[in-house]
N, CA, C and O atoms as CSV, one atom per row, in Angstrom:
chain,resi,resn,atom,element,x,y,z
A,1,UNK,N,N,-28.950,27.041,-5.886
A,1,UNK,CA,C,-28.969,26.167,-7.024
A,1,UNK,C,C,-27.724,26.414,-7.864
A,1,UNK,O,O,-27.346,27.532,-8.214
A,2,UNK,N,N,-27.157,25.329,-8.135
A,2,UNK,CA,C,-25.757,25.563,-9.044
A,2,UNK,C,C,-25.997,25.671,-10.331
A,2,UNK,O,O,-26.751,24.763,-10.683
A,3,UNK,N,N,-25.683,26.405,-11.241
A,3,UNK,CA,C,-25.912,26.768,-12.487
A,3,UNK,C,C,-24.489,25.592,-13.511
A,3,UNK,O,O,-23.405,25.178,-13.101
A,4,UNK,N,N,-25.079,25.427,-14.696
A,4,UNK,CA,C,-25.114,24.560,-15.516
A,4,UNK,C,C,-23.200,24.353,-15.694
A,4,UNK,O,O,-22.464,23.415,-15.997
A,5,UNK,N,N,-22.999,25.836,-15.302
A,5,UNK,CA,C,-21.253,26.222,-15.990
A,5,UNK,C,C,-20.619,25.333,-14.834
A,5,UNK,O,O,-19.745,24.492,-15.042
A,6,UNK,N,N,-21.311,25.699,-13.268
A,6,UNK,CA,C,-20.429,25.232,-12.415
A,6,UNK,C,C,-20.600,23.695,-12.326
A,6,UNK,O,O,-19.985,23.152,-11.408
A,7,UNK,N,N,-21.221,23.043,-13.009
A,7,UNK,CA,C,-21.307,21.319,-12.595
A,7,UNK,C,C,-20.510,20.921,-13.981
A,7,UNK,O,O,-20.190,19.746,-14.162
A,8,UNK,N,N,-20.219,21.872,-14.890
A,8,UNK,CA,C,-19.459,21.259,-15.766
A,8,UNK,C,C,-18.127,21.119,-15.647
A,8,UNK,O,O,-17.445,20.253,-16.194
A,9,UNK,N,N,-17.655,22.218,-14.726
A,9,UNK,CA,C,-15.832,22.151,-14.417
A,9,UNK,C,C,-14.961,21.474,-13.621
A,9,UNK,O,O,-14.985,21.325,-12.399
A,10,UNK,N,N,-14.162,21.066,-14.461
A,10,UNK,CA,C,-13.189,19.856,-13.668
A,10,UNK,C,C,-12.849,20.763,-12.604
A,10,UNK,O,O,-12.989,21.985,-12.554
A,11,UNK,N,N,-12.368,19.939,-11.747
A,11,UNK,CA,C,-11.691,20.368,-10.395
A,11,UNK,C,C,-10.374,20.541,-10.604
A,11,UNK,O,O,-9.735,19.758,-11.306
A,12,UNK,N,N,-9.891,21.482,-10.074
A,12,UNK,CA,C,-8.692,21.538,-10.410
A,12,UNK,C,C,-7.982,21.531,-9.181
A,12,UNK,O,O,-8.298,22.506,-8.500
A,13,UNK,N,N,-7.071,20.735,-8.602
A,13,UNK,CA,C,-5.863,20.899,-8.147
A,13,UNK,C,C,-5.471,22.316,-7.133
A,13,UNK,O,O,-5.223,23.314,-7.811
A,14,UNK,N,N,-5.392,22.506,-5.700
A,14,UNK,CA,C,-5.129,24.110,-5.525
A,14,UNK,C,C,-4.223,23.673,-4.285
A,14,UNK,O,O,-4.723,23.027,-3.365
A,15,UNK,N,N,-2.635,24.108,-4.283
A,15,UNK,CA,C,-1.424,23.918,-3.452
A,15,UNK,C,C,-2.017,25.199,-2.760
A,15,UNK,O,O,-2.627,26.172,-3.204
A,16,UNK,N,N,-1.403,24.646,-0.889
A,16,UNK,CA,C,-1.514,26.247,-0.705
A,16,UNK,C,C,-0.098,26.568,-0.535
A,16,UNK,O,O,0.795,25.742,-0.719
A,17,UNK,N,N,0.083,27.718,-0.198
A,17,UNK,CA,C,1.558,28.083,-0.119
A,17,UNK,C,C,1.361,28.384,1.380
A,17,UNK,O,O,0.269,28.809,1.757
A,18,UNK,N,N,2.256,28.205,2.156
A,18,UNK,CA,C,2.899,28.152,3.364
A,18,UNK,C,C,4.368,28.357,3.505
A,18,UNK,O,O,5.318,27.795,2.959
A,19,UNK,N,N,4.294,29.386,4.452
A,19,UNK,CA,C,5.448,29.624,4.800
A,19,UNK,C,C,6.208,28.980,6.046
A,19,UNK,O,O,5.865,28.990,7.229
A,20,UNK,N,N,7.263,28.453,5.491
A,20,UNK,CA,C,7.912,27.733,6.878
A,20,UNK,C,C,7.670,28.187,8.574
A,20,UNK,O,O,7.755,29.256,9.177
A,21,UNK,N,N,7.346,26.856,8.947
A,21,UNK,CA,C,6.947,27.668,10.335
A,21,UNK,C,C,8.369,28.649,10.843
A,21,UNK,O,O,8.177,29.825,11.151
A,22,UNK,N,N,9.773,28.053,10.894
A,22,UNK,CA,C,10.130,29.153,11.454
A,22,UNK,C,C,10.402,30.544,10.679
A,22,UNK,O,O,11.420,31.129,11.049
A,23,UNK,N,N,9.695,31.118,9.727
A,23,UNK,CA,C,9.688,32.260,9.073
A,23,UNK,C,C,8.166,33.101,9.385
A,23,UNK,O,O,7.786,34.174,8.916
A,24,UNK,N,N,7.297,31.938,10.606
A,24,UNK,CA,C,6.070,32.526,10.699
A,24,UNK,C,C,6.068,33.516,12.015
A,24,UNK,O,O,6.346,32.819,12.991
A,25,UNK,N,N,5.910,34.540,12.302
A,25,UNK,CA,C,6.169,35.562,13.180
A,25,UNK,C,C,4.877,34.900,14.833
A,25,UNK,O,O,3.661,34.734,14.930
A,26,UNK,N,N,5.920,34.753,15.678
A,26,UNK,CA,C,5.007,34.021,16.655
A,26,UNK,C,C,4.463,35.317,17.794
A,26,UNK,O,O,5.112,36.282,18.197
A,27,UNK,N,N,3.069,34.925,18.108
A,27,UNK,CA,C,2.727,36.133,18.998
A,27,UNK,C,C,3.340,37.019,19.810
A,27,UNK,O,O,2.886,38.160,19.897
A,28,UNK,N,N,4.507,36.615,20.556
A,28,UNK,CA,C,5.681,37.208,21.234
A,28,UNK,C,C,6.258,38.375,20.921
A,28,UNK,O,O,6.376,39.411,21.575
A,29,UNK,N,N,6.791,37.924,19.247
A,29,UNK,CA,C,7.544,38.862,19.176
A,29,UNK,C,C,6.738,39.882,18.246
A,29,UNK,O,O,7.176,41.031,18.177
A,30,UNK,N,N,5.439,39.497,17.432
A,30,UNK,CA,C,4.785,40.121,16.759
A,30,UNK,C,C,4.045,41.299,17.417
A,30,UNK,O,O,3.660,42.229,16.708
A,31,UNK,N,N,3.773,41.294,19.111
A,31,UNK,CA,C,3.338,42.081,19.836
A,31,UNK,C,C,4.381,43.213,20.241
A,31,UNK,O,O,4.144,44.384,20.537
A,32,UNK,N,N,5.490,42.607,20.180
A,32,UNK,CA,C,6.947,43.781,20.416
A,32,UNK,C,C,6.768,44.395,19.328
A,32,UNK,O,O,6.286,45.520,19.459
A,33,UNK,N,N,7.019,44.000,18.129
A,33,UNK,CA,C,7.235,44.653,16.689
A,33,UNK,C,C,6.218,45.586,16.755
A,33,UNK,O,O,6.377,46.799,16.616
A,34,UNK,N,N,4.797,44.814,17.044
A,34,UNK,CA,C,4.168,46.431,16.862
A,34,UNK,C,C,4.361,47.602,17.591
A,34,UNK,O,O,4.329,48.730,17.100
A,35,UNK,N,N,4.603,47.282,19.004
A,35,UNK,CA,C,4.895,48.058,20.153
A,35,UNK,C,C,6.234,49.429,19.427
A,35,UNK,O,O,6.146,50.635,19.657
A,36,UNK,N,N,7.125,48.896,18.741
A,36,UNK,CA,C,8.010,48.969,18.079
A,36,UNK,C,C,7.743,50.356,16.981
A,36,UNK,O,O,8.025,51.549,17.088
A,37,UNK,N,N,6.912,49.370,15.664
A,37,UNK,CA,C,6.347,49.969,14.790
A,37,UNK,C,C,5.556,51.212,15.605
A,37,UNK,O,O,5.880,52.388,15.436
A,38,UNK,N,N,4.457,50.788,16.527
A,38,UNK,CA,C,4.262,52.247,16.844
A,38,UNK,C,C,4.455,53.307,17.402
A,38,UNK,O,O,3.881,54.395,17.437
A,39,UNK,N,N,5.900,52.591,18.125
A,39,UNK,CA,C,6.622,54.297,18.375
A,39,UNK,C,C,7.129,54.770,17.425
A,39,UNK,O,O,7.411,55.968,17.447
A,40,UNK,N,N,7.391,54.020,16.348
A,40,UNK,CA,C,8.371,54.745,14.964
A,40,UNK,C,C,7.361,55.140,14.185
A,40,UNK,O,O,7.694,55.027,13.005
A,41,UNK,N,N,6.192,55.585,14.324
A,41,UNK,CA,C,5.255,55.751,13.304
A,41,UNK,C,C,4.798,56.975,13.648
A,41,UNK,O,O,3.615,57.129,13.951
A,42,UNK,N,N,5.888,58.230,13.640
A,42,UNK,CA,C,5.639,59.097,13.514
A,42,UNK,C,C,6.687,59.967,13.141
A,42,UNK,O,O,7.638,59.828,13.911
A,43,UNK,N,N,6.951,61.085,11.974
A,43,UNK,CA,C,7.623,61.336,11.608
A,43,UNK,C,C,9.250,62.353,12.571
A,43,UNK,O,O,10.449,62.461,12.313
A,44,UNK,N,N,8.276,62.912,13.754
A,44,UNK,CA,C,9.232,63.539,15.179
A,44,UNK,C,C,9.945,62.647,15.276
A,44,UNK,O,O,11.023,63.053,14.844
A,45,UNK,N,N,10.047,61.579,15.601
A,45,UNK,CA,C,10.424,60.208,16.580
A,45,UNK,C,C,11.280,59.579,15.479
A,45,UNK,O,O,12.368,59.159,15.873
A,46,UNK,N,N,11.026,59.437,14.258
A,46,UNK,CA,C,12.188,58.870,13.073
A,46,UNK,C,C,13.308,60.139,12.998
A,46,UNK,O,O,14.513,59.886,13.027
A,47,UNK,N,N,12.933,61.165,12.925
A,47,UNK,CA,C,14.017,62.163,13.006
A,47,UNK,C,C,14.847,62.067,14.544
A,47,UNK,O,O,16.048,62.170,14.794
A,48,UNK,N,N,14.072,61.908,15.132
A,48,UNK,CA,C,14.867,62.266,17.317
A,48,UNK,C,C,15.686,60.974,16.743
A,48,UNK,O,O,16.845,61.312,16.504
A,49,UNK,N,N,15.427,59.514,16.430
A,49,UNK,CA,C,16.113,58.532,16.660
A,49,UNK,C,C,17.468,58.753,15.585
A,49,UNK,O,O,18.624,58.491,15.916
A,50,UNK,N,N,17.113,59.223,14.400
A,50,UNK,CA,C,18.139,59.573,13.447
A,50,UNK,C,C,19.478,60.410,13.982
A,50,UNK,O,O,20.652,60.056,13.878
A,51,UNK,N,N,18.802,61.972,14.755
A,51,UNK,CA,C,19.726,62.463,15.376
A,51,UNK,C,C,20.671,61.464,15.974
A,51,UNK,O,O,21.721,60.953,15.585
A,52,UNK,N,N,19.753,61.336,17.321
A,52,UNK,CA,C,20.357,60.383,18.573
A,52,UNK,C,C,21.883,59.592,17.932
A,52,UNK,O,O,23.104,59.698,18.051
A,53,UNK,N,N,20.885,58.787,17.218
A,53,UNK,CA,C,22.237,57.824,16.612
A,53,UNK,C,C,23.513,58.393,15.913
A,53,UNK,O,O,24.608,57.892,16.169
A,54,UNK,N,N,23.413,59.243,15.197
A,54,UNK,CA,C,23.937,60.422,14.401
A,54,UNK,C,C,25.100,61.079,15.008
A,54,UNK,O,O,26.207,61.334,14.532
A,55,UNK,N,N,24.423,61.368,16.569
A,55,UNK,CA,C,25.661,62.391,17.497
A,55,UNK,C,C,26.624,61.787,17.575
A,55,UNK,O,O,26.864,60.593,17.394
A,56,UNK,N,N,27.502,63.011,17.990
A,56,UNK,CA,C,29.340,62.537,18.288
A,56,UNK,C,C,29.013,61.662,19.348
A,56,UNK,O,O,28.051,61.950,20.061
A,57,UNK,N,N,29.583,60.769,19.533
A,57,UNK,CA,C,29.516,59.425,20.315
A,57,UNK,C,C,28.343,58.680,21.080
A,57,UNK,O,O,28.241,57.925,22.048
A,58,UNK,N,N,27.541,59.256,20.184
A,58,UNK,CA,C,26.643,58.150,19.858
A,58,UNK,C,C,25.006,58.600,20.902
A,58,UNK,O,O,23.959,57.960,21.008
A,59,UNK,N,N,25.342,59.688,21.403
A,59,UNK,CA,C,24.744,60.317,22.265
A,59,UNK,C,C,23.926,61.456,22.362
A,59,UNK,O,O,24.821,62.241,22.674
A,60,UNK,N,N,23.054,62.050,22.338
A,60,UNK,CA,C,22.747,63.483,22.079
A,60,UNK,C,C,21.835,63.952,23.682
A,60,UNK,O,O,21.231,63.158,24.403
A,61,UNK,N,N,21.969,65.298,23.879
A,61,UNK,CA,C,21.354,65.915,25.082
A,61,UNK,C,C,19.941,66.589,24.843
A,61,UNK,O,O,19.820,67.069,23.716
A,62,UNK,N,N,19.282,66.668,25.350
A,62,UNK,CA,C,17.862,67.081,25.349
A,62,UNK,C,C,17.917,68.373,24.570
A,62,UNK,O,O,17.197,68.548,23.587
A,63,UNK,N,N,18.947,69.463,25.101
A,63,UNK,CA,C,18.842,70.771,24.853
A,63,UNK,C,C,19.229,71.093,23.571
A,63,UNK,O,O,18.822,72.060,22.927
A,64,UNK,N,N,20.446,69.821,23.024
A,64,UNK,CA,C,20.948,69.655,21.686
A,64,UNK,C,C,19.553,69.319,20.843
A,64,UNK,O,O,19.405,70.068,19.877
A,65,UNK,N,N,18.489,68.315,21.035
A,65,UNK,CA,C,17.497,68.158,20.557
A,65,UNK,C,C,16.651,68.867,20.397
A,65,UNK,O,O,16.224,69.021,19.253
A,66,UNK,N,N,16.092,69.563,21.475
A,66,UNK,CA,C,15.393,71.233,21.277
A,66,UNK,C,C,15.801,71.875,19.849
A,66,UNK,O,O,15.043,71.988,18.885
A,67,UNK,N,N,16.600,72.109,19.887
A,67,UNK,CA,C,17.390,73.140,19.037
A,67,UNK,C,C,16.634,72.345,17.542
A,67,UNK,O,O,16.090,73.169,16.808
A,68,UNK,N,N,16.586,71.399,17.230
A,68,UNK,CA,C,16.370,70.814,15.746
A,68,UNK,C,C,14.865,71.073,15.704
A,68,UNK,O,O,14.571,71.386,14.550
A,69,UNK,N,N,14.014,71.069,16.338
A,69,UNK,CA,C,12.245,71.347,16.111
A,69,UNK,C,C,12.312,72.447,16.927
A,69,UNK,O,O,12.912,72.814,17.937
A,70,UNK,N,N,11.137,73.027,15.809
A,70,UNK,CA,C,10.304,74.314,16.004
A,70,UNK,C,C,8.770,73.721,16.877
A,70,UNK,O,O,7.652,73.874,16.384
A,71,UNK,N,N,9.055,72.942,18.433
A,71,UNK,CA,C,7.898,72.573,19.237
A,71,UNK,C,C,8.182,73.078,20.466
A,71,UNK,O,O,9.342,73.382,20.745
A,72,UNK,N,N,7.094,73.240,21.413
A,72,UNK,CA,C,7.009,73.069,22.931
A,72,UNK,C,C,7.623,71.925,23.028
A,72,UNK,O,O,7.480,70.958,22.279
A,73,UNK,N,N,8.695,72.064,24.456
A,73,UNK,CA,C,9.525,71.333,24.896
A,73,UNK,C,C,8.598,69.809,25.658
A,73,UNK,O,O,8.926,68.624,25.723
A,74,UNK,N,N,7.545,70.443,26.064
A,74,UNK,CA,C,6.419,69.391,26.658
A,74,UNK,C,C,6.338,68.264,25.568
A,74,UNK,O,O,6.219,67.071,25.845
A,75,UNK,N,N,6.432,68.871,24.059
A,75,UNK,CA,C,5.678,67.980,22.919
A,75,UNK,C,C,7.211,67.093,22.705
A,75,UNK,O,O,7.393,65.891,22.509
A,76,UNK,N,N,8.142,68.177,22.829
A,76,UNK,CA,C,9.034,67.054,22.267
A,76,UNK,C,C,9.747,66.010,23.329
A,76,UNK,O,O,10.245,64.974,22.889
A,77,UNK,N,N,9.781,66.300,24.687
A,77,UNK,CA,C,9.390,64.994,25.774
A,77,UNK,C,C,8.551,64.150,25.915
A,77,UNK,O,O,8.560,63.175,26.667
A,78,UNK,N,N,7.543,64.600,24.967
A,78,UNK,CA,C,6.385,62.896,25.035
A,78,UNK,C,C,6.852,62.527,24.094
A,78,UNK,O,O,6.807,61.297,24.071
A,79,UNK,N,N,7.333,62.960,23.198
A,79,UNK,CA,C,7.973,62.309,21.724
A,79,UNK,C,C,9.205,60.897,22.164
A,79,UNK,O,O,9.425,59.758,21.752
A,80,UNK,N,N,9.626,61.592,22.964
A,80,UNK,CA,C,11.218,61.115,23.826
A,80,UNK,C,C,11.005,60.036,24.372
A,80,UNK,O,O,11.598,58.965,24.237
A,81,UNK,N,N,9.727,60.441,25.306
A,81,UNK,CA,C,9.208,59.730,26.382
A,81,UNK,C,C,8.674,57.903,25.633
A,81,UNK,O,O,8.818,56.729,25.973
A,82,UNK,N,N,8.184,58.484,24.758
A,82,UNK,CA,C,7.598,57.099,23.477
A,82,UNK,C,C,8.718,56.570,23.334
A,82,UNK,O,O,8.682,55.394,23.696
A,83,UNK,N,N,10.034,57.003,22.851
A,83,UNK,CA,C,10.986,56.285,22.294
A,83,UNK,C,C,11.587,55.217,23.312
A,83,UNK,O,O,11.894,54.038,23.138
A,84,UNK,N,N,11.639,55.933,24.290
A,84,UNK,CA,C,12.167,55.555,25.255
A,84,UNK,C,C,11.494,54.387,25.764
A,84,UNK,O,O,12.084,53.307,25.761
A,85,UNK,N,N,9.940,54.528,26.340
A,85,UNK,CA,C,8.934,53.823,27.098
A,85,UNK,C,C,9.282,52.377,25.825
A,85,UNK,O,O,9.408,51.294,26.394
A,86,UNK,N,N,9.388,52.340,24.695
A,86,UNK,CA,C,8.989,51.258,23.598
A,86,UNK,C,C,10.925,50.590,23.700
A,86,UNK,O,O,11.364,49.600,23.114
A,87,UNK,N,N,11.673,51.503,24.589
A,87,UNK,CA,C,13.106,50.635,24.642
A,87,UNK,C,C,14.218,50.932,23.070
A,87,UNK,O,O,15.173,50.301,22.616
A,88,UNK,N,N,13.580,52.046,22.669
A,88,UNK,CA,C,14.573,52.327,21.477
A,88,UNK,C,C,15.561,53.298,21.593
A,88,UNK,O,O,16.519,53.520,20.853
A,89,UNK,N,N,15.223,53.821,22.567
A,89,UNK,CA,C,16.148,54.842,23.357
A,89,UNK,C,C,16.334,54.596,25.137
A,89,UNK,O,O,15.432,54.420,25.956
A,90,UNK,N,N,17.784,54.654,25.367
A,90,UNK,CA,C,17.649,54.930,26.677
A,90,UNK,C,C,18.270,56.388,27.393
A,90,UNK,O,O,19.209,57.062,26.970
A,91,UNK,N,N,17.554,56.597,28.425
A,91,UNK,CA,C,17.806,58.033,29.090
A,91,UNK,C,C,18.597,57.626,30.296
A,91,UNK,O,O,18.451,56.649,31.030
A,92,UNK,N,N,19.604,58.753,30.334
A,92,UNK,CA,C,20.444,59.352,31.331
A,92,UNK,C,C,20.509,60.789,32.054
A,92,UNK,O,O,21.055,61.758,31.529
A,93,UNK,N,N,19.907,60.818,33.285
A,93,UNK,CA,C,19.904,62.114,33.671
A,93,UNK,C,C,21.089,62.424,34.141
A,93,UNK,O,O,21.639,61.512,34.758
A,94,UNK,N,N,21.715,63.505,34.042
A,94,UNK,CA,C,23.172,64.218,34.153
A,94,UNK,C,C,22.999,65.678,34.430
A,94,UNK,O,O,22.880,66.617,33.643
A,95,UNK,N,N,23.013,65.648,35.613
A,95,UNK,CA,C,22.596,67.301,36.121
A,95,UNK,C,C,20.940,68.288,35.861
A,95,UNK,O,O,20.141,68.332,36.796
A,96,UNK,N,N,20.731,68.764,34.968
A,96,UNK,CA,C,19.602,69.120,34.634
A,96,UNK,C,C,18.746,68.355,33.266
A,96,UNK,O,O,17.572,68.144,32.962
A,97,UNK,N,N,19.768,68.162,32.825
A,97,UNK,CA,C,19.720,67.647,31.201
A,97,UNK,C,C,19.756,65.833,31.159
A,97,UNK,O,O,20.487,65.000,31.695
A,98,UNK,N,N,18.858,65.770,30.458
A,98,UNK,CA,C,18.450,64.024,30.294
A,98,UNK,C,C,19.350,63.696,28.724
A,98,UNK,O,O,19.024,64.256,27.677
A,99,UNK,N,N,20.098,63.049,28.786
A,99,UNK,CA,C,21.028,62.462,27.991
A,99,UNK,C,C,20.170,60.749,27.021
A,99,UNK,O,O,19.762,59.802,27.694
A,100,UNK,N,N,20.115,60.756,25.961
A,100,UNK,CA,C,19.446,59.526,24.787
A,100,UNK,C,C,20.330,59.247,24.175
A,100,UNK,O,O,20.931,60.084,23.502
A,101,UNK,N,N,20.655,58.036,24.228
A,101,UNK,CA,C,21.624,57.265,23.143
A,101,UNK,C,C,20.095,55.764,22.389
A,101,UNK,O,O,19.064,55.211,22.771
A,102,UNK,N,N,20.758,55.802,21.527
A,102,UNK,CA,C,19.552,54.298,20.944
A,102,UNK,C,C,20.426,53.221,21.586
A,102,UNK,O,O,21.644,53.251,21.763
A,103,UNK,N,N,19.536,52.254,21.901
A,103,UNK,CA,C,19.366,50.858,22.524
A,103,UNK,C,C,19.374,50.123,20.615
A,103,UNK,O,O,18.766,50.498,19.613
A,104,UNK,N,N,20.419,48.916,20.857
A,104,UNK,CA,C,20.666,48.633,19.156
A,104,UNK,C,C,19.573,47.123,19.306
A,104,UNK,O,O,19.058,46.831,18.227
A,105,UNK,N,N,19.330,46.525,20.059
A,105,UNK,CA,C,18.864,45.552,19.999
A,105,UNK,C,C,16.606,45.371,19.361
A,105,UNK,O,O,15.984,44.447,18.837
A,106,UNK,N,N,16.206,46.728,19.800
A,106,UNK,CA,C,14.812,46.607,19.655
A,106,UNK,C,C,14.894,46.650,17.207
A,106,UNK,O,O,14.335,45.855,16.452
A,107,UNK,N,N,15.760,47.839,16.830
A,107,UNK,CA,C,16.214,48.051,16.158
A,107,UNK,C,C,16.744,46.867,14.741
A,107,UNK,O,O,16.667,46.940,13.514
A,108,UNK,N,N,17.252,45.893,15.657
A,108,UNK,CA,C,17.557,44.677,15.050
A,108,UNK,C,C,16.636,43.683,14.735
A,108,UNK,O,O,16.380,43.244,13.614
A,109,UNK,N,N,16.011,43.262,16.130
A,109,UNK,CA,C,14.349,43.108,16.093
A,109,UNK,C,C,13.615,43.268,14.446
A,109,UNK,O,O,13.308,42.496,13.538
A,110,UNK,N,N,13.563,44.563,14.668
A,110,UNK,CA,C,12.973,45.240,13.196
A,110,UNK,C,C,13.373,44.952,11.811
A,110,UNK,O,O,12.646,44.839,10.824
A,111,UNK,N,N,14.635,44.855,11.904
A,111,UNK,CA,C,15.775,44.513,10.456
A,111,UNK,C,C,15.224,43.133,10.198
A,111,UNK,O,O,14.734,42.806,9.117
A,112,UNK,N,N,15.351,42.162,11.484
A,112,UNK,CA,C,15.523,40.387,11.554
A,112,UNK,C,C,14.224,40.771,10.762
A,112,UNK,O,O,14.480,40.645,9.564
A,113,UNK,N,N,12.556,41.310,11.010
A,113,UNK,CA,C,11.542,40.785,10.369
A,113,UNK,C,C,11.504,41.741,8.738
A,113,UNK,O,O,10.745,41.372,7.842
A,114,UNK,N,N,12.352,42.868,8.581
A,114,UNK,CA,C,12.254,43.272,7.659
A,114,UNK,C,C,13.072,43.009,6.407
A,114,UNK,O,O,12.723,43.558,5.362
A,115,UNK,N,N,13.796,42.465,6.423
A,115,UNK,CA,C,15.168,41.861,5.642
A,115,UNK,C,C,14.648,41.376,4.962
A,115,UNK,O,O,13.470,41.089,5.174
A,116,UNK,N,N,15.598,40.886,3.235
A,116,UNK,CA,C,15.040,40.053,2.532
A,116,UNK,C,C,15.392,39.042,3.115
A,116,UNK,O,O,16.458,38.856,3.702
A,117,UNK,N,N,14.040,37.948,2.915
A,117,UNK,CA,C,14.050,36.473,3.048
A,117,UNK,C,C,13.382,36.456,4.942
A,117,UNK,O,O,13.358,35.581,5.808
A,118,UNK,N,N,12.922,37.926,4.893
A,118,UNK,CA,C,12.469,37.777,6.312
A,118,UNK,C,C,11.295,37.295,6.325
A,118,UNK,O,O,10.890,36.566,5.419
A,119,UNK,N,N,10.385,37.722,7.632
A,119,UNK,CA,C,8.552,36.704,7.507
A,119,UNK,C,C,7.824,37.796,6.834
A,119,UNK,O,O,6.960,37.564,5.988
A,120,UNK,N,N,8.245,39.264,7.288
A,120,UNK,CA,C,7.689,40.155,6.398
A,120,UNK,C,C,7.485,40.961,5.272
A,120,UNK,O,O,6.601,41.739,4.913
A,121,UNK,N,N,9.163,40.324,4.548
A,121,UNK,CA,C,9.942,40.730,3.643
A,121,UNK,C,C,9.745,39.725,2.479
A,121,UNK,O,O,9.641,39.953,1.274
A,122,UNK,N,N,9.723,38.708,3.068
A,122,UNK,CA,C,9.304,37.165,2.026
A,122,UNK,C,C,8.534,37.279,1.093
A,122,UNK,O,O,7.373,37.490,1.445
A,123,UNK,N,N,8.767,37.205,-0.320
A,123,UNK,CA,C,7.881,37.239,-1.296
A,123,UNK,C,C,7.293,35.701,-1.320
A,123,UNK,O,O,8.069,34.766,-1.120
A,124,UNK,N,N,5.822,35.460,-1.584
A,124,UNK,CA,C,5.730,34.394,-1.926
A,124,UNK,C,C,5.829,33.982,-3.376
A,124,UNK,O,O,6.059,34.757,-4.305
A,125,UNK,N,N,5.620,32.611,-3.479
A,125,UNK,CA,C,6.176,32.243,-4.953
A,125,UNK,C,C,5.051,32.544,-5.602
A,125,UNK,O,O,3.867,32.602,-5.270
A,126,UNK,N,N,5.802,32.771,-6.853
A,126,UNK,CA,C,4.198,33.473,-8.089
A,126,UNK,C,C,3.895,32.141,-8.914
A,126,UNK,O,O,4.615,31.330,-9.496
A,127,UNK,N,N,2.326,32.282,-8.686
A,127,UNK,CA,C,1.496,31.890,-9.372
A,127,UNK,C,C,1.279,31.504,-10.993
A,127,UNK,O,O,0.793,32.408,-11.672
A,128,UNK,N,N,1.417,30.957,-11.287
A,128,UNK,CA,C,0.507,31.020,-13.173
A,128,UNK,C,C,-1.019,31.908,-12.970
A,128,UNK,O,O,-1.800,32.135,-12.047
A,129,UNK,N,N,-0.925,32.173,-14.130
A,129,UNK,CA,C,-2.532,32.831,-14.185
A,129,UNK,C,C,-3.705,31.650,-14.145
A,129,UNK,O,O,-4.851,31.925,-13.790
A,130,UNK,N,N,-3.356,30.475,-14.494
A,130,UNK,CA,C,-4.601,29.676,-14.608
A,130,UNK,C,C,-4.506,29.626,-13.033
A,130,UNK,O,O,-5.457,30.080,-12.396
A,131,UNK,N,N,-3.311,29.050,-12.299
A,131,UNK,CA,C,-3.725,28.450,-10.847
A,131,UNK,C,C,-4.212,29.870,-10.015
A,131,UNK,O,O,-5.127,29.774,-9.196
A,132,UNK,N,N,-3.655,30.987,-10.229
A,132,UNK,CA,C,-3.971,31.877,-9.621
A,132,UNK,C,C,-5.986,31.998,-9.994
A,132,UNK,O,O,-6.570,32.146,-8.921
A,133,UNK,N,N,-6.671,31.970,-10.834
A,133,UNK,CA,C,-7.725,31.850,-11.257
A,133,UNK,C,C,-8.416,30.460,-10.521
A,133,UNK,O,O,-9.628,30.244,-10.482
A,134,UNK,N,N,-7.563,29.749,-10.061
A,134,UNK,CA,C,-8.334,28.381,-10.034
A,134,UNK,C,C,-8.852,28.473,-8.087
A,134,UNK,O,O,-9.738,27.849,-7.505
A,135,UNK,N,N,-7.807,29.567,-7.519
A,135,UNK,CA,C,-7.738,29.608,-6.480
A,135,UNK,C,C,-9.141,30.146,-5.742
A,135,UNK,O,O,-9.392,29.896,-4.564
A,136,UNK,N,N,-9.969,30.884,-6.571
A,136,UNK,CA,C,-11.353,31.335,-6.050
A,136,UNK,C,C,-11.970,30.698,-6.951
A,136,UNK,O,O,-13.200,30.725,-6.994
């Protein structure tokens, strides 16, 4: 039963806001990004990629990586192994030692949706307080 307040109020008017379709993130690439996001979502793996990129030409060696964490070498090869498997790093074996440089393209990926004026970066336009109120 509707109470007395709600049959008295004008209707008001409610725009929705939409974001341009091409600023809307299409299943494709939204499934990479996460793939993405969750190899970087751990604090080992933001540091390994920081190094990586960091080294003299652009390169760093496994044993050089050891050396920066206090882990079992097992832990910090699945760490590697993630970066790698998700395409943010690629490996080179060179004698005993597996060689990581970053891959720049997954990376960019990330920037394109994080940037201002990106799909994820996009502020939408603000409201008035009445329309914002009118909206529920």
């Amino acid at each position: 039963m509707a109470s007395a307040d709600s049959r008295t109020r004008k209707p008001i008017a409610v725009t929705l806001l939409m974001a341009e379709p091409v600023a809307v993130v299409d299943p494709g690439d939204a499934e990479a990004a996460a793939k993405l996001f969750k190899a970087l979502s751990d604090p080992v793996r933001i540091r390994l990629l920081s190094l990586v990129r960091y080294s003299a030409g652009g390169e760093a060696c496994f044993c050089d990586l050891a050396e920066e964490f206090d882990m079992p070498q097992p832990s910090l090869s699945h760490h590697l192994r993630v970066l790698v498997s998700a395409g943010v790093l690629e490996r080179e074996r060179r004698g005993t030692w597996s060689w990581y440089r970053v891959v720049p393209e997954p990376l960019e990926t990330l920037e394109s949706l994080l940037r201002p004026g990106g799909p994820l970066a996009d502020r939408p336009a603000r409201l008035s307080a009445a329309e914002r109120d009118a909206r529920c």
